Short mmCIF file of C-alpha atoms and ligand atoms in Angstrom, two decimals:
data_model
loop_
_atom_site.label_atom_id
_atom_site.label_comp_id
_atom_site.label_asym_id
_atom_site.label_seq_id
_atom_site.Cartn_x
_atom_site.Cartn_y
_atom_site.Cartn_z
CA MET A 1 -8.27 -28.85 14.80
CA PHE A 2 -6.28 -25.72 14.07
CA THR A 3 -2.85 -26.04 12.62
CA ARG A 4 0.19 -24.27 13.99
CA THR A 5 -0.40 -21.55 11.39
CA ILE A 6 -3.68 -20.43 12.95
CA ASP A 7 -2.22 -20.55 16.46
CA PHE A 8 0.67 -18.44 15.22
CA LEU A 9 -1.75 -16.02 13.56
CA ARG A 10 -3.49 -15.58 16.91
CA GLU A 11 -0.13 -14.90 18.56
CA LEU A 12 0.61 -12.25 15.94
CA ILE A 13 -2.75 -10.53 16.44
CA ALA A 14 -2.19 -10.52 20.22
CA ILE A 15 0.98 -8.46 19.67
CA ASP A 16 0.23 -4.75 19.34
CA SER A 17 2.12 -3.53 16.25
CA VAL A 18 0.32 -0.25 15.59
CA ASN A 19 2.43 1.96 13.35
CA PRO A 20 3.93 4.72 15.54
CA SER A 21 4.43 7.19 12.69
CA LEU A 22 0.73 6.88 11.90
CA VAL A 23 -0.55 6.82 15.48
CA PRO A 24 1.65 8.72 18.00
CA GLY A 25 2.62 6.33 20.80
CA GLY A 26 1.93 3.25 18.65
CA ALA A 27 3.80 0.13 19.82
CA GLY A 28 5.77 -0.38 16.60
CA GLU A 29 7.16 -3.57 15.10
CA GLN A 30 9.99 -4.71 17.42
CA GLN A 31 7.98 -7.30 19.32
CA ILE A 32 6.23 -8.80 16.31
CA ALA A 33 9.53 -8.95 14.37
CA GLU A 34 11.08 -10.88 17.26
CA ALA A 35 8.11 -13.27 17.40
CA ILE A 36 8.41 -14.04 13.69
CA ALA A 37 12.19 -14.42 14.04
CA ARG A 38 11.71 -16.98 16.86
CA GLU A 39 9.14 -18.92 14.85
CA MET A 40 11.33 -19.05 11.74
CA ARG A 41 14.43 -20.05 13.72
CA ALA A 42 12.43 -22.92 15.22
CA ILE A 43 11.61 -24.02 11.66
CA GLY A 44 15.30 -23.93 10.77
CA VAL A 45 15.43 -20.73 8.74
CA ASP A 46 18.35 -18.25 8.92
CA VAL A 47 16.99 -15.04 10.35
CA GLU A 48 18.23 -11.51 10.79
CA LEU A 49 16.61 -8.33 12.03
CA GLN A 50 17.32 -5.41 9.71
CA PRO A 51 17.20 -2.10 11.63
CA VAL A 52 15.05 0.48 9.85
CA GLU A 53 14.08 2.98 12.56
CA PRO A 54 14.79 2.80 16.31
CA ARG A 55 12.94 -0.28 17.67
CA ARG A 56 11.40 -0.85 14.24
CA PRO A 57 13.29 -3.65 12.45
CA ASN A 58 12.39 -5.66 9.39
CA VAL A 59 12.64 -9.40 9.95
CA VAL A 60 14.28 -11.26 7.08
CA GLY A 61 14.49 -15.05 6.91
CA VAL A 62 16.21 -17.15 4.25
CA LEU A 63 15.45 -20.78 3.47
CA GLU A 64 18.27 -21.99 1.22
CA GLY A 65 17.77 -24.67 -1.39
CA ARG A 66 20.22 -27.48 -1.95
CA ARG A 67 21.69 -25.91 -5.07
CA ALA A 68 21.73 -22.54 -6.81
CA GLY A 69 18.49 -21.34 -8.37
CA PRO A 70 15.89 -18.57 -8.43
CA THR A 71 15.08 -16.45 -5.40
CA LEU A 72 11.44 -15.99 -4.37
CA VAL A 73 10.59 -13.21 -1.90
CA LEU A 74 7.47 -13.61 0.26
CA CYS A 75 6.69 -10.22 1.73
CA GLY A 76 4.27 -8.91 4.32
CA HIS A 77 4.07 -5.81 6.47
CA LEU A 78 4.32 -6.06 10.25
CA ASP A 79 2.50 -2.88 11.18
CA THR A 80 -1.20 -2.17 11.50
CA VAL A 81 -3.31 0.97 11.54
CA GLY A 82 -4.71 2.23 14.86
CA VAL A 83 -7.38 0.58 16.98
CA ALA A 84 -9.68 3.48 17.92
CA GLY A 85 -13.26 2.28 18.38
CA MET A 86 -12.37 -1.43 18.59
CA THR A 87 -13.45 -3.33 21.70
CA ALA A 88 -10.80 -6.08 21.73
CA PRO A 89 -8.26 -5.40 18.99
CA PHE A 90 -5.54 -7.67 20.40
CA ASP A 91 -7.78 -10.51 21.54
CA PRO A 92 -7.83 -12.92 18.60
CA VAL A 93 -11.24 -14.55 18.80
CA VAL A 94 -11.94 -17.48 16.47
CA ARG A 95 -15.59 -17.71 15.44
CA ASP A 96 -17.43 -19.09 12.41
CA ASN A 97 -14.18 -20.15 10.78
CA ARG A 98 -12.82 -16.62 11.03
CA VAL A 99 -10.12 -15.04 13.15
CA TYR A 100 -11.00 -11.57 14.45
CA GLY A 101 -8.72 -8.78 15.60
CA ARG A 102 -6.74 -5.77 14.39
CA GLY A 103 -4.49 -6.80 11.53
CA ALA A 104 -6.24 -10.17 11.03
CA GLU A 105 -6.86 -9.40 7.36
CA ASP A 106 -4.35 -6.55 6.91
CA MET A 107 -2.12 -8.46 7.07
CA LYS A 108 -1.20 -10.82 9.85
CA GLY A 109 -3.20 -13.54 8.09
CA GLY A 110 -0.85 -13.17 5.13
CA LEU A 111 2.22 -13.17 7.39
CA ALA A 112 1.07 -16.35 9.14
CA ALA A 113 0.49 -17.97 5.74
CA ILE A 114 4.01 -16.98 4.60
CA VAL A 115 5.65 -18.43 7.71
CA GLY A 116 3.40 -21.50 7.40
CA ALA A 117 4.50 -22.00 3.78
CA VAL A 118 8.15 -21.97 4.83
CA ARG A 119 7.33 -24.45 7.60
CA ARG A 120 5.67 -26.75 5.05
CA LEU A 121 8.73 -26.54 2.81
CA ALA A 122 11.10 -27.28 5.69
CA ASP A 123 8.94 -30.14 6.97
CA THR A 124 8.67 -31.80 3.57
CA GLY A 125 12.30 -32.19 2.60
CA GLY A 126 13.39 -28.58 2.22
CA LEU A 127 13.87 -26.64 -0.99
CA GLU A 128 15.40 -28.29 -4.03
CA ALA A 129 17.08 -25.19 -5.44
CA GLY A 130 17.28 -21.42 -5.07
CA ARG A 131 15.98 -19.78 -1.94
CA VAL A 132 12.88 -18.38 -0.34
CA VAL A 133 13.35 -15.04 1.38
CA VAL A 134 10.72 -14.03 3.94
CA ALA A 135 10.55 -10.27 4.34
CA GLY A 136 8.46 -8.96 7.23
CA VAL A 137 8.68 -5.21 6.72
CA VAL A 138 7.81 -2.21 8.89
CA ASP A 139 5.81 0.92 8.20
CA GLU A 140 3.73 -0.03 5.17
CA GLU A 141 0.73 1.83 6.54
CA ASP A 142 2.68 5.09 6.51
CA ALA A 143 5.77 5.65 4.33
CA SER A 144 6.89 2.06 3.58
CA ARG A 145 10.29 2.65 5.14
CA GLY A 146 10.62 -1.11 5.67
CA ALA A 147 10.08 -2.14 2.05
CA GLU A 148 12.39 0.69 0.96
CA ALA A 149 15.12 -0.54 3.31
CA PHE A 150 14.62 -4.14 2.18
CA ALA A 151 14.76 -3.18 -1.53
CA ALA A 152 17.83 -0.99 -0.91
CA ARG A 153 19.85 -4.17 -0.32
CA TRP A 154 20.00 -4.61 -4.09
CA ARG A 155 20.59 -1.01 -5.04
CA GLY A 156 24.12 -0.01 -5.87
CA ASP A 157 25.46 -3.52 -5.34
CA PRO A 158 25.72 -5.37 -8.65
CA ALA A 159 27.21 -8.39 -6.86
CA ARG A 160 23.84 -9.12 -5.23
CA ARG A 161 21.54 -10.74 -7.70
CA ILE A 162 18.10 -9.17 -7.73
CA PRO A 163 15.43 -11.65 -6.60
CA ASP A 164 13.52 -13.28 -9.43
CA ALA A 165 10.03 -12.84 -8.04
CA ALA A 166 8.05 -11.57 -5.08
CA VAL A 167 4.61 -12.19 -3.67
CA VAL A 168 3.14 -9.65 -1.27
CA ALA A 169 0.48 -11.44 0.77
CA GLU A 170 -1.93 -8.52 1.14
CA PRO A 171 -5.62 -9.50 1.20
CA THR A 172 -6.76 -10.36 -2.33
CA ASP A 173 -9.40 -13.01 -1.53
CA LEU A 174 -6.94 -15.53 -2.99
CA ARG A 175 -6.98 -13.89 -6.40
CA VAL A 176 -3.76 -12.94 -8.12
CA GLY A 177 -3.28 -9.17 -7.91
CA ILE A 178 -1.28 -8.04 -10.91
CA ALA A 179 -1.96 -4.30 -10.71
CA HIS A 180 -2.70 -1.64 -8.15
CA LYS A 181 -3.15 2.11 -8.17
CA GLY A 182 -0.62 4.74 -7.17
CA PHE A 183 -1.32 8.13 -5.65
CA ALA A 184 -0.14 11.73 -5.60
CA TRP A 185 -0.71 14.33 -2.88
CA LEU A 186 -0.93 17.84 -4.27
CA HIS A 187 -1.04 21.26 -2.66
CA VAL A 188 -2.72 24.07 -4.58
CA THR A 189 -2.67 27.69 -3.39
CA THR A 190 -4.67 30.58 -4.80
CA THR A 191 -3.29 34.01 -3.96
CA GLY A 192 -5.71 36.94 -3.92
CA ARG A 193 -5.48 40.37 -2.32
CA ALA A 194 -6.75 41.26 1.15
CA ALA A 195 -9.05 44.29 1.36
CA HIS A 196 -11.90 45.67 3.40
CA GLY A 197 -15.07 43.73 2.64
CA SER A 198 -16.80 46.85 1.40
CA ARG A 199 -14.22 47.49 -1.35
CA PRO A 200 -14.68 45.03 -4.19
CA ARG A 201 -12.43 46.98 -6.52
CA GLU A 202 -9.47 46.47 -4.16
CA GLY A 203 -10.08 42.90 -2.96
CA ARG A 204 -9.28 39.73 -4.87
CA ASP A 205 -11.07 36.75 -3.33
CA ALA A 206 -8.71 33.76 -3.12
CA ILE A 207 -11.52 31.46 -1.93
CA LEU A 208 -13.82 32.25 -4.85
CA TRP A 209 -10.87 31.70 -7.16
CA MET A 210 -10.35 28.30 -5.56
CA GLY A 211 -14.04 27.71 -6.23
CA ARG A 212 -13.37 28.15 -9.96
CA LEU A 213 -10.67 25.52 -9.78
CA LEU A 214 -12.85 23.15 -7.73
CA ALA A 215 -15.67 23.41 -10.28
CA ARG A 216 -13.21 22.55 -13.07
CA LEU A 217 -11.77 19.63 -11.13
CA ASP A 218 -15.24 18.29 -10.41
CA ALA A 219 -16.24 18.42 -14.07
CA TYR A 220 -12.91 16.98 -15.16
CA ASP A 221 -13.14 14.09 -12.74
CA ARG A 222 -16.78 13.28 -13.53
CA ALA A 223 -15.93 13.13 -17.23
CA ARG A 224 -13.02 10.86 -16.44
CA GLN A 225 -15.19 8.47 -14.44
CA GLU A 226 -17.15 7.83 -17.65
CA GLN A 227 -13.99 6.51 -19.30
CA ARG A 228 -12.91 2.92 -19.21
CA GLY A 229 -9.36 3.49 -17.94
CA HIS A 230 -7.25 0.51 -16.93
CA PRO A 231 -8.83 -2.90 -17.62
CA LEU A 232 -8.54 -3.99 -13.97
CA LEU A 233 -8.42 -0.65 -12.14
CA GLY A 234 -10.71 1.61 -14.13
CA PRO A 235 -9.99 5.32 -14.57
CA PRO A 236 -7.84 7.50 -12.28
CA SER A 237 -9.66 9.73 -9.81
CA LEU A 238 -9.19 12.68 -7.50
CA HIS A 239 -10.80 14.12 -4.43
CA ALA A 240 -10.34 17.28 -2.37
CA SER A 241 -8.91 16.24 1.02
CA PHE A 242 -8.57 19.52 2.98
CA ILE A 243 -9.35 23.15 2.31
CA GLU A 244 -8.41 26.23 4.30
CA GLY A 245 -8.55 29.98 3.77
CA GLY A 246 -9.87 33.32 4.91
CA ARG A 247 -9.18 35.70 7.80
CA GLU A 248 -12.38 37.29 9.08
CA TRP A 249 -15.97 38.07 8.05
CA SER A 250 -15.19 41.51 6.71
CA THR A 251 -11.97 40.86 4.79
CA TYR A 252 -11.35 39.62 1.28
CA PRO A 253 -9.30 36.43 1.70
CA ASP A 254 -5.81 36.73 0.24
CA ARG A 255 -5.06 33.03 0.33
CA CYS A 256 -6.74 29.65 0.02
CA ASP A 257 -5.01 26.28 0.34
CA LEU A 258 -6.34 23.07 -1.11
CA ARG A 259 -4.77 19.68 -0.50
CA LEU A 260 -6.00 16.98 -2.78
CA GLU A 261 -5.30 13.40 -3.60
CA ARG A 262 -5.13 11.99 -7.09
CA ARG A 263 -5.16 8.20 -7.51
CA THR A 264 -3.11 7.11 -10.51
CA ILE A 265 -3.14 4.04 -12.75
CA PRO A 266 -0.26 2.14 -14.38
CA GLY A 267 1.24 4.02 -17.30
CA GLU A 268 0.85 7.48 -15.76
CA ASP A 269 4.05 9.43 -15.08
CA LEU A 270 4.69 10.57 -11.52
CA ASP A 271 4.34 14.21 -12.57
CA GLU A 272 1.14 13.72 -14.61
CA PRO A 273 -1.20 14.86 -11.76
CA VAL A 274 0.74 18.13 -11.38
CA MET A 275 0.80 18.71 -15.13
CA GLU A 276 -2.95 18.14 -15.32
CA ILE A 277 -3.69 20.74 -12.62
CA SER A 278 -1.17 23.15 -14.17
CA ARG A 279 -3.07 22.96 -17.46
CA ILE A 280 -6.35 23.79 -15.73
CA LEU A 281 -4.72 26.69 -13.86
CA GLU A 282 -3.33 28.03 -17.13
CA SER A 283 -6.77 27.97 -18.71
CA LEU A 284 -8.17 29.86 -15.71
CA VAL A 285 -5.50 32.53 -16.23
CA GLN A 286 -6.52 32.72 -19.90
CA GLU A 287 -10.05 33.58 -18.77
CA ASP A 288 -8.97 36.07 -16.09
CA GLU A 289 -5.44 37.36 -16.18
CA GLU A 290 -5.57 38.34 -12.49
CA PHE A 291 -6.21 34.76 -11.42
CA CYS A 292 -3.16 33.62 -9.46
CA ALA A 293 -2.49 30.07 -8.28
CA SER A 294 0.28 27.54 -7.92
CA VAL A 295 0.47 23.77 -7.53
CA GLU A 296 3.13 21.59 -5.95
CA LEU A 297 3.60 17.86 -5.61
CA VAL A 298 3.97 16.90 -1.95
CA PHE A 299 4.34 13.11 -2.20
CA ALA A 300 3.65 10.45 -4.78
CA ARG A 301 3.81 6.70 -5.20
CA ARG A 302 3.73 5.02 -8.55
CA ALA A 303 1.02 2.57 -9.60
CA HIS A 304 2.18 -1.00 -10.16
CA GLU A 305 1.55 -3.63 -12.79
CA VAL A 306 2.95 -6.97 -13.92
CA PRO A 307 1.98 -8.19 -17.40
CA GLU A 308 -0.69 -10.87 -17.37
CA ASP A 309 1.51 -13.22 -19.38
CA HIS A 310 4.52 -12.85 -17.06
CA GLU A 311 5.91 -16.20 -15.95
CA LEU A 312 5.41 -15.32 -12.28
CA VAL A 313 1.71 -14.68 -12.85
CA GLN A 314 1.31 -18.09 -14.49
CA HIS A 315 3.12 -19.80 -11.59
CA VAL A 316 1.03 -18.05 -8.94
CA ARG A 317 -2.23 -18.83 -10.78
CA ALA A 318 -1.32 -22.51 -11.01
CA ALA A 319 -0.29 -22.61 -7.33
CA ALA A 320 -3.56 -20.92 -6.33
CA ARG A 321 -5.58 -23.49 -8.29
CA ALA A 322 -3.62 -26.33 -6.70
CA ALA A 323 -4.72 -24.92 -3.32
CA GLY A 324 -8.39 -24.88 -4.35
CA ALA A 325 -8.66 -21.20 -5.34
CA THR A 326 -9.77 -20.00 -8.76
CA GLY A 327 -6.47 -18.50 -9.87
CA GLY A 328 -8.42 -15.49 -11.14
CA LEU A 329 -6.70 -12.16 -11.70
CA CYS A 330 -7.54 -8.88 -10.02
CA GLY A 331 -6.44 -5.30 -9.62
CA LEU A 332 -6.35 -3.66 -6.20
CA SER A 333 -7.45 -0.11 -5.59
CA PHE A 334 -5.03 0.40 -2.68
CA TRP A 335 -1.32 1.07 -2.98
CA ALA A 336 1.03 -1.60 -1.60
CA ASP A 337 4.69 -2.47 -1.04
CA SER A 338 4.65 -4.45 -4.30
CA ALA A 339 5.27 -1.11 -6.06
CA VAL A 340 8.48 -0.59 -4.06
CA LEU A 341 9.69 -4.10 -4.89
CA GLY A 342 8.65 -3.64 -8.52
CA GLU A 343 10.62 -0.40 -8.79
CA ALA A 344 13.65 -2.25 -7.41
CA GLY A 345 13.37 -4.57 -10.39
CA ILE A 346 11.66 -7.52 -8.66
CA PRO A 347 8.55 -8.76 -10.53
CA SER A 348 5.87 -8.65 -7.83
CA VAL A 349 2.28 -9.75 -7.48
CA LEU A 350 -0.19 -9.68 -4.61
CA PHE A 351 -1.81 -12.83 -3.31
CA GLY A 352 -3.32 -13.27 0.12
CA PRO A 353 -6.23 -14.50 2.23
CA GLY A 354 -9.55 -12.70 2.31
CA GLY A 355 -11.76 -11.43 5.09
CA ALA A 356 -13.32 -8.08 5.83
CA GLY A 357 -13.00 -4.89 7.80
CA LEU A 358 -9.46 -3.83 7.02
CA HIS A 359 -8.86 -0.51 8.79
CA GLY A 360 -12.41 -0.86 10.21
CA ILE A 361 -13.60 -1.52 13.74
CA GLU A 362 -14.37 -5.21 13.14
CA GLU A 363 -11.68 -6.96 11.16
CA TYR A 364 -11.38 -10.65 10.39
CA VAL A 365 -9.61 -13.07 8.09
CA ARG A 366 -10.98 -16.41 6.90
CA VAL A 367 -9.24 -19.44 8.40
CA ASP A 368 -9.64 -21.51 5.21
CA ASP A 369 -8.14 -18.70 3.15
CA VAL A 370 -5.07 -18.46 5.38
CA LEU A 371 -4.47 -22.20 5.06
CA ALA A 372 -5.08 -22.16 1.29
CA CYS A 373 -2.69 -19.22 0.94
CA GLU A 374 -0.05 -21.14 2.90
CA HIS A 375 -0.56 -24.16 0.66
CA ALA A 376 -0.35 -22.07 -2.52
CA LEU A 377 2.81 -20.21 -1.45
CA ALA A 378 4.59 -23.49 -0.66
CA THR A 379 3.49 -24.90 -4.04
CA LEU A 380 4.69 -21.72 -5.73
CA ALA A 381 8.14 -22.02 -4.10
CA ARG A 382 8.39 -25.61 -5.29
CA SER A 383 7.46 -24.70 -8.86
CA LEU A 384 9.57 -21.54 -9.10
CA CYS A 385 12.71 -22.47 -7.16
CA VAL A 386 14.04 -25.21 -9.43
ZN1 LIG B 1 -1.85 -3.97 4.18
#
């Protein structure tokens, strides 16, 4: 009773594509990119592999319409997180109308739906106008090198028209994801003065100083959680990720390092998290002029948002409804490649099949959702590419 799409999904899950920059020794994306390339060529789509890292190519397929028109990108990442603790990560069991296995929900279900949508289009007379570009990209679970390489095709080349729209088929339970959070990784150091533990006049305790900052951050963040924040994403947040400091029992610690993560919402500048911590550090210096600390931004990714009344959002909602979904809107707490495409100037939303257990030890995607997603994406291409 299963369509080709579900068989293909099972083939994708059976291919190990654990991200090697996340998990040393991970298989990478070469084999899964080749499998998707073969499937799309069989459908009649032009396919190329775009090298990103050694043995880690993006797979890009183009279904051309009969005349010029808008370009729709359907994007999904090829990599998965690791499989520690899973009993049969690459054995795609189908049970209770679900497909189990690593990457089933995040996001081989979405990839299978994308390829299935292109198959539907090809099997039902092709595309009237414009083109559908399938982008299977590497490395989303780490540094999104694949989406960056894909988006770079349009940078610095005015002759290449920027695509008109993109859908990233990450799991949204078939709702239309118009916003997601960004994040910033920050490194804070307090610098005290080492001294014998018996000599409080000489020592300056970098760990206790970090404690002052931590207490401020805690209060600051709790107050912020009371605020409304973004209508779909709520307020920003932060948490302490790692802390390190001290030398020995009997020595005043001269240094303490804190690494923390701040989740951002649309509208916040990339440097806002650093500015916020700098302001708190300044106020701590006001209270104690010996207090010494610094903050640096290690890495950051912007939050992403498409206006609710954007034409793409309306098209995706209508396509979702035509496939039996509600067409409801949502925001996603996680960061996704849609931000990279959005920064490249491509209006991007998220829309994909639901399930459970992403990054967990039991992961599945719902069969009906995958098929509805496929249906909706094909409908979307027909309504947008005219
Ligand atoms: Zn994902």
